[in-house]
XYZ file of C-alpha atoms in Angstrom:
521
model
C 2.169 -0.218 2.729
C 2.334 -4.391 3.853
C 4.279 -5.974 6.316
C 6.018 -8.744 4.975
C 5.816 -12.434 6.073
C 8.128 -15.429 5.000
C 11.010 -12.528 5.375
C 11.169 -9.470 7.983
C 7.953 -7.640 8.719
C 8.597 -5.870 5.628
C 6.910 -2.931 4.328
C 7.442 -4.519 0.650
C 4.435 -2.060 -0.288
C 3.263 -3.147 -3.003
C 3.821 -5.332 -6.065
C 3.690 -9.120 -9.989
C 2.734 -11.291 -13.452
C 5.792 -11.046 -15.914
C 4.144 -13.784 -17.602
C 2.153 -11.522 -20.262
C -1.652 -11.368 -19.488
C -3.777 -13.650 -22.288
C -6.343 -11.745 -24.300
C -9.851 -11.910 -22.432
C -11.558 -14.933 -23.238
C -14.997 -15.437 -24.201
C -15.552 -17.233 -21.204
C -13.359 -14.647 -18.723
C -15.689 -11.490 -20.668
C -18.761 -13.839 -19.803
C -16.962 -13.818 -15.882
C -17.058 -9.958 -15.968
C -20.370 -9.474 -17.326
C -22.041 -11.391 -14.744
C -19.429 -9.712 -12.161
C -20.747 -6.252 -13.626
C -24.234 -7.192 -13.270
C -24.288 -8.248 -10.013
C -22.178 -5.059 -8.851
C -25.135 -3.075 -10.134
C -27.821 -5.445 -8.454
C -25.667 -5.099 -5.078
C -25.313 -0.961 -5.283
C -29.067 -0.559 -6.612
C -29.987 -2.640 -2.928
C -27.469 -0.445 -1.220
C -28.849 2.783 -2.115
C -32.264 1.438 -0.571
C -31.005 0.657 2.271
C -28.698 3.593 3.294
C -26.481 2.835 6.078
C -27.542 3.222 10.004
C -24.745 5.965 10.812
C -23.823 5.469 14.810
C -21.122 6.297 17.158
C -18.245 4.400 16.351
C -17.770 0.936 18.709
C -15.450 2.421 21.823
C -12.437 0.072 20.934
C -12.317 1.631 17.090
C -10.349 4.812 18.751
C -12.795 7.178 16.736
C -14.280 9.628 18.765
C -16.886 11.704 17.974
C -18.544 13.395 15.971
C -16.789 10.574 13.730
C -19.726 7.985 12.755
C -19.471 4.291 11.917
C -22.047 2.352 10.408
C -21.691 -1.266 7.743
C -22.147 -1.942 4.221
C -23.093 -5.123 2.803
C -21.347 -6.562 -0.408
C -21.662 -9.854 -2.020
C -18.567 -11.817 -1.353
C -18.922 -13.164 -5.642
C -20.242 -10.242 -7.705
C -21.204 -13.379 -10.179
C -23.499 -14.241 -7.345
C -24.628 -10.798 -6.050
C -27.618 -13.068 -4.058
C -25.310 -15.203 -2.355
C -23.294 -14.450 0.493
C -22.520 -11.449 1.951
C -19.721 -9.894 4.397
C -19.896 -6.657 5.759
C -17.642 -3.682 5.437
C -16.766 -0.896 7.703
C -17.171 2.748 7.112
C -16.992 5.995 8.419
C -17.007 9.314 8.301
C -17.531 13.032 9.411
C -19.777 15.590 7.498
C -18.150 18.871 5.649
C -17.689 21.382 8.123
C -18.606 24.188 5.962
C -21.902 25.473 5.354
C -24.909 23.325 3.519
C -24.243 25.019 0.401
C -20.357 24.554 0.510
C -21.411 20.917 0.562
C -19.837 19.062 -2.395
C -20.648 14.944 -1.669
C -18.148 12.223 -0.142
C -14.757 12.280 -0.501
C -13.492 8.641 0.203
C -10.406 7.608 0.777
C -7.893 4.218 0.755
C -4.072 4.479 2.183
C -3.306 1.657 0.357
C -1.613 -1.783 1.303
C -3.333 -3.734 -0.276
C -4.226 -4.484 3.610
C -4.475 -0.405 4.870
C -7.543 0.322 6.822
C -8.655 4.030 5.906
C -10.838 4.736 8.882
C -8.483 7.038 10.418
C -8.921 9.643 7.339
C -12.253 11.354 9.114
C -9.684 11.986 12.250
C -7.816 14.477 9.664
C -10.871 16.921 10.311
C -10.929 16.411 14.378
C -7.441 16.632 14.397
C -7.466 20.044 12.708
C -4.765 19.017 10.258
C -4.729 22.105 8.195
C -3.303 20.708 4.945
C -7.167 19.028 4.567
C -9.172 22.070 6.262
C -10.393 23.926 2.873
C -11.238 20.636 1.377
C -12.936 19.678 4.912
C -15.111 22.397 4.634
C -16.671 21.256 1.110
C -16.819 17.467 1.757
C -17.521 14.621 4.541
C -14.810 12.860 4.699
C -15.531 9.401 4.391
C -13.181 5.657 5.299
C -13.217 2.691 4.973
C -11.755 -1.272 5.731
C -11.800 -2.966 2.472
C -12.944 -6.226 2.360
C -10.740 -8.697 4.161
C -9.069 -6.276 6.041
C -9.531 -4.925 10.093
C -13.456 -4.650 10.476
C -14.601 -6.111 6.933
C -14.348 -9.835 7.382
C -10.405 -9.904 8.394
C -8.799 -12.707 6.550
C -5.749 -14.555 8.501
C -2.998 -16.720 7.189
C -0.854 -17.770 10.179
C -1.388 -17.043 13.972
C -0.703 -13.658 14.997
C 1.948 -14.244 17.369
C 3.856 -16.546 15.467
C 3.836 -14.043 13.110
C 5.745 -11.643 14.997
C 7.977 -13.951 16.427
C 11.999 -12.988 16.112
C 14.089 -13.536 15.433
C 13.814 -14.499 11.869
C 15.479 -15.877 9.157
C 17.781 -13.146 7.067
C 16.745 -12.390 4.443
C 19.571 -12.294 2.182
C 20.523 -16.245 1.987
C 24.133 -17.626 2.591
C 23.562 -20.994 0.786
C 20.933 -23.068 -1.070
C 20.092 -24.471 2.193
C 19.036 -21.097 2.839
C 16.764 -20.325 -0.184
C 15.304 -24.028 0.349
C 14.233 -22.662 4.521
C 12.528 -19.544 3.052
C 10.805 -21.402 -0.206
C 9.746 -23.800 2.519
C 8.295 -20.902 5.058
C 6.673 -19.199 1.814
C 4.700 -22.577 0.538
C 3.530 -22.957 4.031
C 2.624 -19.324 4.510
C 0.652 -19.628 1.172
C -1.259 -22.963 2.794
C -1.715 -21.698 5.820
C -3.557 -18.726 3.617
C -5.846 -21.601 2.031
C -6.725 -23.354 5.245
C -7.335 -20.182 7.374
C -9.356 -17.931 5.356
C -10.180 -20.469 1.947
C -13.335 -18.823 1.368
C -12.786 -15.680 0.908
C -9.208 -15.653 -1.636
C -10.204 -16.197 -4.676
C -12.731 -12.915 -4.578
C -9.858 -10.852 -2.877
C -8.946 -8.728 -5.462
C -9.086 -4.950 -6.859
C -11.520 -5.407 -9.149
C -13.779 -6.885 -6.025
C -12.764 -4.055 -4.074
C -13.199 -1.427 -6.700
C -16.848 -3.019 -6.615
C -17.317 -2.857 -2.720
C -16.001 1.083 -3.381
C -19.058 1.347 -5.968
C -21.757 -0.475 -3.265
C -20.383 2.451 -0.732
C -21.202 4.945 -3.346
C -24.533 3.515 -3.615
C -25.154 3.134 0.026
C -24.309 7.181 0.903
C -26.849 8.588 -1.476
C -24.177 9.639 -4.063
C -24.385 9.832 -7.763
C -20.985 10.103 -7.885
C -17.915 9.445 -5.775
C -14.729 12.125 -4.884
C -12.131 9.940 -4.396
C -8.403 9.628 -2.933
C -5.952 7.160 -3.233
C -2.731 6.534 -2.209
C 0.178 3.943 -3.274
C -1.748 0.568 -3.410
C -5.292 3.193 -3.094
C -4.014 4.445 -7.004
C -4.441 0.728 -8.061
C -7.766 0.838 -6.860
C -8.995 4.435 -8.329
C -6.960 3.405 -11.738
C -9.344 -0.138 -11.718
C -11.980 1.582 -10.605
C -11.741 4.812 -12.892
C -11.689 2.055 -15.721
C -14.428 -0.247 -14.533
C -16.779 2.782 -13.567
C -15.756 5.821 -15.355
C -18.992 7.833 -15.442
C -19.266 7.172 -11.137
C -16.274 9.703 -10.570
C -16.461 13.339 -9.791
C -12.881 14.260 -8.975
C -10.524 11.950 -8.070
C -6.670 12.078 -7.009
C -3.860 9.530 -7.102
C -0.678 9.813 -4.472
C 2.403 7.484 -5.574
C 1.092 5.998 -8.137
C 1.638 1.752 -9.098
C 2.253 1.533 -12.309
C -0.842 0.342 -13.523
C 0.222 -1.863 -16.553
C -0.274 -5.864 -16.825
C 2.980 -6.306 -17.559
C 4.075 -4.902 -14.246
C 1.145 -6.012 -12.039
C 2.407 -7.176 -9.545
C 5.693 -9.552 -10.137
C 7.513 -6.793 -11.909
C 6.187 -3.965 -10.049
C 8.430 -5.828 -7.005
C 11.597 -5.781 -9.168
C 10.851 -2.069 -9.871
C 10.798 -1.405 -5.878
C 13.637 -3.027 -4.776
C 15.733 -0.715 -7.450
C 13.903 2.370 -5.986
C 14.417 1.605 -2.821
C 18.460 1.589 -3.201
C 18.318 5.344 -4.817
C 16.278 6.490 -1.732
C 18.043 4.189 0.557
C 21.448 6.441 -0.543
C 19.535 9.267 -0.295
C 18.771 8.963 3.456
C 22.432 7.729 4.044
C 23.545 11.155 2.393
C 21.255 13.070 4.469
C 22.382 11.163 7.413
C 26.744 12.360 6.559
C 25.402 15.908 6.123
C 24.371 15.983 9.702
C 26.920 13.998 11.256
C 27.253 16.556 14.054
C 24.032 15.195 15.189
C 24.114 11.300 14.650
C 27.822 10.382 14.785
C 27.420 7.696 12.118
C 29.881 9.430 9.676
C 30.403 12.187 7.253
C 30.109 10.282 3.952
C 27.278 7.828 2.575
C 30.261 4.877 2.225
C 30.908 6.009 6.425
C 27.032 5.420 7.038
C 26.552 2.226 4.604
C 30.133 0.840 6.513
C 27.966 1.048 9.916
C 25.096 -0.439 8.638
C 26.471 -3.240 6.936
C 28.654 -3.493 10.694
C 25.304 -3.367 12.191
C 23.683 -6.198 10.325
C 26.541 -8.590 10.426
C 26.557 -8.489 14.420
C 22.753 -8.882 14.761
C 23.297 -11.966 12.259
C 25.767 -13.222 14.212
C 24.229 -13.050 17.776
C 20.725 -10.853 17.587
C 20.539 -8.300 19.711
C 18.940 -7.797 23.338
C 18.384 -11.995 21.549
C 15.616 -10.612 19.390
C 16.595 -7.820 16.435
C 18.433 -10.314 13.776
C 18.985 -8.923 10.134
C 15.498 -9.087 9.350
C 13.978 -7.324 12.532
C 16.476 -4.619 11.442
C 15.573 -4.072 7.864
C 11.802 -3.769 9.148
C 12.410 -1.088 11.177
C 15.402 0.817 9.004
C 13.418 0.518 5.713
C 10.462 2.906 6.826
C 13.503 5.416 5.838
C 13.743 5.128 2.651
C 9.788 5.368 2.881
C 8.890 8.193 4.757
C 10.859 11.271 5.133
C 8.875 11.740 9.028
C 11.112 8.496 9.784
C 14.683 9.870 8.699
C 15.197 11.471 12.299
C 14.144 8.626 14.403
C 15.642 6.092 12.236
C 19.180 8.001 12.303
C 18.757 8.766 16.091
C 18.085 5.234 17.030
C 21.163 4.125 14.743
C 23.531 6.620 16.739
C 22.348 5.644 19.878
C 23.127 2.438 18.978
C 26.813 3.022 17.924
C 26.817 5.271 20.884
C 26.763 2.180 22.881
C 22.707 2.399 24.016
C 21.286 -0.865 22.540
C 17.987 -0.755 23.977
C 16.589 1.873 22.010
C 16.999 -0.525 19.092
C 15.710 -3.248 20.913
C 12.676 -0.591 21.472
C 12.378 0.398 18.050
C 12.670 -3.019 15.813
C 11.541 -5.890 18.679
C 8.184 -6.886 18.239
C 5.685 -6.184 21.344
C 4.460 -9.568 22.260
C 2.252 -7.861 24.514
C 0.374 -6.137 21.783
C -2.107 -8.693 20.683
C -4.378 -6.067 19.023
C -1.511 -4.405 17.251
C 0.433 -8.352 16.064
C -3.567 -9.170 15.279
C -3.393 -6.104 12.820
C 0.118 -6.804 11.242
C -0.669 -10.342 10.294
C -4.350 -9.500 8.757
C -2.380 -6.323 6.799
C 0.294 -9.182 5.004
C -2.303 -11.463 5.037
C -4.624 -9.026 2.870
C -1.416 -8.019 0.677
C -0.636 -11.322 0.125
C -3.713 -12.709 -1.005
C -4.746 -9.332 -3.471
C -1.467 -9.502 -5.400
C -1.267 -13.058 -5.277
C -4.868 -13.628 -6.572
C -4.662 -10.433 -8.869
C -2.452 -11.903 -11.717
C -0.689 -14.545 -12.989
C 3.129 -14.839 -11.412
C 5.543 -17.130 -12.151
C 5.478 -20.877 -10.507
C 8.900 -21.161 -11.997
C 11.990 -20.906 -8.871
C 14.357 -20.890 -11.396
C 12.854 -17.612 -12.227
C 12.395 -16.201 -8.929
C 16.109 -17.295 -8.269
C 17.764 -15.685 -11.316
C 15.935 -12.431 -10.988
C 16.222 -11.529 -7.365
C 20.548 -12.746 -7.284
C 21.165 -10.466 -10.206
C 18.862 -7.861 -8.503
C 20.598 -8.373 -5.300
C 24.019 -7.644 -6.639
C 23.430 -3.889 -7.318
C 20.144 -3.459 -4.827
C 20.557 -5.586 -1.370
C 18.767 -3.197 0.610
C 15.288 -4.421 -0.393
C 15.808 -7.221 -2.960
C 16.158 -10.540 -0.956
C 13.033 -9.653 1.863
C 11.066 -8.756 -0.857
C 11.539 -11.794 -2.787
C 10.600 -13.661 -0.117
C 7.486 -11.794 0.818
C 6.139 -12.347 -2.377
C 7.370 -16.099 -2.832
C 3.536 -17.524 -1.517
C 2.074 -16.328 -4.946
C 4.052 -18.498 -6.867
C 2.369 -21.418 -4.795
C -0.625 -19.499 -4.341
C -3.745 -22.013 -3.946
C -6.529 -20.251 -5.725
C -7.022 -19.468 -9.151
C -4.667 -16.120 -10.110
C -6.708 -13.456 -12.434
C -5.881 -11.378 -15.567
C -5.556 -7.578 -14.312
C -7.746 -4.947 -15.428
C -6.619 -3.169 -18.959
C -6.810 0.301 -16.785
C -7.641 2.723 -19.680
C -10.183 5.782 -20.166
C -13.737 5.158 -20.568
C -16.799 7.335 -21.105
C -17.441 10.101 -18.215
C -13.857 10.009 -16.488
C -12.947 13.407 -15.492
C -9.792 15.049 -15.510
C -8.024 12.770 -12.575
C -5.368 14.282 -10.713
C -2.092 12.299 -10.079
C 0.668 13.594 -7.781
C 4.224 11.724 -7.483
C 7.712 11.809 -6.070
C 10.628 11.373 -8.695
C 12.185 9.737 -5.985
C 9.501 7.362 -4.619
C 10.573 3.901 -3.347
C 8.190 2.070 -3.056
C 6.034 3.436 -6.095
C 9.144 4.320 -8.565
C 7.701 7.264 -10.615
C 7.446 5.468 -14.060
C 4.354 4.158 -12.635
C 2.728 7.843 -12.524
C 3.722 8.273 -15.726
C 2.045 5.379 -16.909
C -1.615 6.038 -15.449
C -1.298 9.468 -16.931
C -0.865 8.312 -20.855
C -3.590 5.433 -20.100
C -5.866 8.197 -18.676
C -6.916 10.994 -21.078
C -6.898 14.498 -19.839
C -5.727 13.650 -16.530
C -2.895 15.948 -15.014
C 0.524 15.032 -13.244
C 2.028 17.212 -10.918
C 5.685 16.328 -10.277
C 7.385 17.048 -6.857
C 11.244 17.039 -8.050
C 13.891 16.089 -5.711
C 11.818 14.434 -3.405
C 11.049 10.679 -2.750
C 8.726 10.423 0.099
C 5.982 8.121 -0.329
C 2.635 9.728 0.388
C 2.754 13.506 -1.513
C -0.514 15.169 -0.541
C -0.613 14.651 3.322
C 3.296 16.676 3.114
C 3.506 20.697 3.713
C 4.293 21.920 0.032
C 2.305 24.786 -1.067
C 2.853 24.305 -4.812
C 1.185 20.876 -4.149
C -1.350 21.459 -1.476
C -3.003 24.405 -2.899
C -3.728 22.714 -6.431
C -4.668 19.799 -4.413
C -7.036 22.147 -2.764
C -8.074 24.034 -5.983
C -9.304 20.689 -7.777
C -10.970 19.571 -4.925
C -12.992 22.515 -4.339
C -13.307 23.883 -8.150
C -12.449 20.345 -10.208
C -10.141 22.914 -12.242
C -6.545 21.704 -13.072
C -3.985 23.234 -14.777
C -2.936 24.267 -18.409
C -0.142 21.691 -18.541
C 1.510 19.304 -16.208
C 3.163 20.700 -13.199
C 6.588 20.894 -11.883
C 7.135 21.342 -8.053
C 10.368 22.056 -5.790
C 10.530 19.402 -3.072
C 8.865 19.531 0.047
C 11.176 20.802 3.059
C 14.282 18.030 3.897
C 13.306 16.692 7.817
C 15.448 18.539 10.524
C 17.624 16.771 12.653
């Protein structure tokens, strides 16, 4: 998931190029070539030189046993002798016997701009949805490149980042759109002059590389692999750029891996998914009126939000929570099912007549340096993969058309989103064609697990990955739309999960599941 930037701190997860991908040039093959080279040259020096596993630095919050320790990568895999950066890792070893032992399984929450060093604190946590697959693999994380540890890109200062309250989203006039195309341009700039160096090689395929030169660098033949929302981008480009280096690998909420989509349209998809489950939470919210006050039917609920944003437009509350600040904090709803009971609680507090939990809950903490630090380099690092990934369109006319007729049926997410997104079509670097994800020699069977009701990654997209890769296997959790499948309790899900992990067997035939259990108020 991202937090946004022009707009609200929005968790706009992922998503562009409607303009159709050209065929691969001679020239852009030529590009890869070289690009595939060097990722061999820089893996081949990686497995010689291991990496010095340590106690993690104090300040990482990663106790032991939980070991830290760097990987080099070239920043151009055209130039795999020129200059390097240095990625974070971690990990914890299988807690099982030797001989359970089954490699690495490495992990990547997503974004793009997710750090995934807090997967290893699933085993010293006990969290007993991972303990069989604990017991067979080290569980291993990681900051991709640009992001937390690895060589943190920046686009704006931190605390200006933060700052609210901002402009709504949803725009009144022209004026308006002309404020938040001006914001966008100089977010994109500000991109350029900050962190220059690094864009134009922040992209999957780079990072599907680094994920290679970690392979390389823990002794493994092979890599286990997990991936959730944005992390299914990066198994699906690097299942297709280095098909015979997978052992088993699984994909969460799945982008919809095709060029057409990547990442202007995959946007427009969200902001459509994002009403369903949007409704969804609003209908959960009139079933248990009893406990939240906010009314007994969705139009009752919808009624007090759309109250609720029109007084924080007008004067924003406690002088900080405007109608972006709001969306930022009520949109992890729609998201996560573990967020429908505080989201609803803090709403009926508020209607209750208790602002300051609101103020709580959607203020940003000035305070928190380290925390605004880490927002800002997580939009920064989503910006600058999708906006370097593909082509989008340059054209406002375009953006303008598509996100008012979007808007009419879908204003939950539309309008933020379109603004989040707005630096790529002034992006300063040189946008790329995606990856053709498709099966090549050696894939296994992957295993791909989706929501029908996903926001954020509508289910089409798992669909997708599973026609493009052969004998992979989709199991379907029905009814459900939280984003993130595998970490939920649902036994139908977590023990094949469990079974492919520790056997590599999947089933017969796609699955169907029931939904996991609806939150409790």
């Amino acid at each position: 998931m991202a937090l946004g930037s022009a707009g609200a701190l929005v968790t706009a997860t992922l998503i562009a190029g409607a303009v159709a991908a050209p065929a691969a040039s001679a020239d852009s093959r030529d590009g890869q070539d070289r690009e595939a080279r060097g990722a061999a040259i820089a893996a081949a020096r990686a497995a010689k030189a291991g990496i010095d596993w340590q106690d993690c630095p104090a300040d990482w919050g990663l106790a032991k046993p939980i070991q830290c320790g760097w990987v080099s990568v070239p920043v151009d895999y055209a130039k795999p002798y020129g200059k390097q950066i240095k990625l974070a890792v971690d990990r914890i070893g299988n807690t099982g016997t030797k001989k359970e032992r089954q490699g690495a399984l490495i992990y990547n929450p997503g974004g793009p701009g997710g750090s995934g060093l807090r997967f290893p604190a699933r085993v010293t946590s006990k969290n007993p949805i991972w303990a069989n697959a604990a017991k067979a693999y080290d569980f291993v994380g990681f900051d991709p490149r640009g992001v937390g540890h690895s060589a943190p890109i920046s686009c704006i200062d931190p605390q200006e980042f933060v700052k609210a309250p901002k402009m709504d989203p949803v725009p009144d006039s022209e004026a308006d759109k002309r404020a938040q195309r001006k914001l966008a341009r100089e977010y994109a700039d500000g991109c350029y002059e900050r962190s220059g160096a690094m864009l134009p090689y922040m992209t999957t395929p780079n990072t599907a590389r680094d994920l290679d030169v970690i392979r390389a660098a823990l002794g493994e033949k092979k890599i286990n692999y997990l991936g959730v929302s944005y992390g299914t981008y990066l198994g699906a480009v690097y299942g297709t750029l280095f098909p015979g280096h997978i052992r088993r690998m699984i994909v969460d909420s799945v982008v919809n891996p095709s060029r057409e989509k990547i990442w202007y349209q995959a946007n427009l998809d969200q902001d459509v998914a994002f009403e369903g489950r949007w409704k969804d939470w609003e209908d959960w919210v009139a079933k248990n009126d009893a406990t939240f006050h906010l009314g007994t039917t969705r139009a009752a609920v919808q009624a007090k939000w759309v109250e609720l944003r029109a007084t924080a437009k007008k004067n924003p509350i406690g002088g900080v929570v405007g109608p972006a600040e709001l969306l930022s904090f009520f949109q992890s709803a729609p998201y996560y099912d573990s967020s429908w009971v505080p989201v609803a609680t803090v709403f009926g507090k508020y209607v209750a007549g208790d602002t300051q939990a609101l103020i709580d809950a959607a203020a940003p903490d000035m305070s928190d340096t380290a925390g605004n630090i880490s927002s800002e380099n997580g939009n920064a690092v989503y910006t600058a993969v999708e906006c370097t990934d593909a082509k989008w369109p340059t054209s406002w006319t375009k953006w303008d058309r598509d996100n008012t007729r979007l808007n009419k049926d879908y204003p939950f997410l539309t309008w933020s989103n379109a603004w989040m997104n707005l630096p790529c079509a002034t992006w300063p670097v040189k946008q790329q064609t995606p990856v053709n994800v498709k099966t090549g020699k050696g894939l296994p069977p992957v295993l791909i697990v989706q929501s029908t009701r996903d926001a954020a990654t509508p289910y089409d997209g798992a669909v997708e990955l599973h026609k493009r890769f052969k004998g992979s296997r989709l199991i379907t959790e029905k009814d459900a739309g939280s984003h993130g499948v595998t970490g939920l309790v649902n036994p139908c899900i977590n023990d094949r999960v469990d079974a492919y992990l520790l056997t590599g067997k999947v089933d017969a035939a796609d699955v169907t599941c029931g939904p996991h259990a609806t939150p409790k108020p």
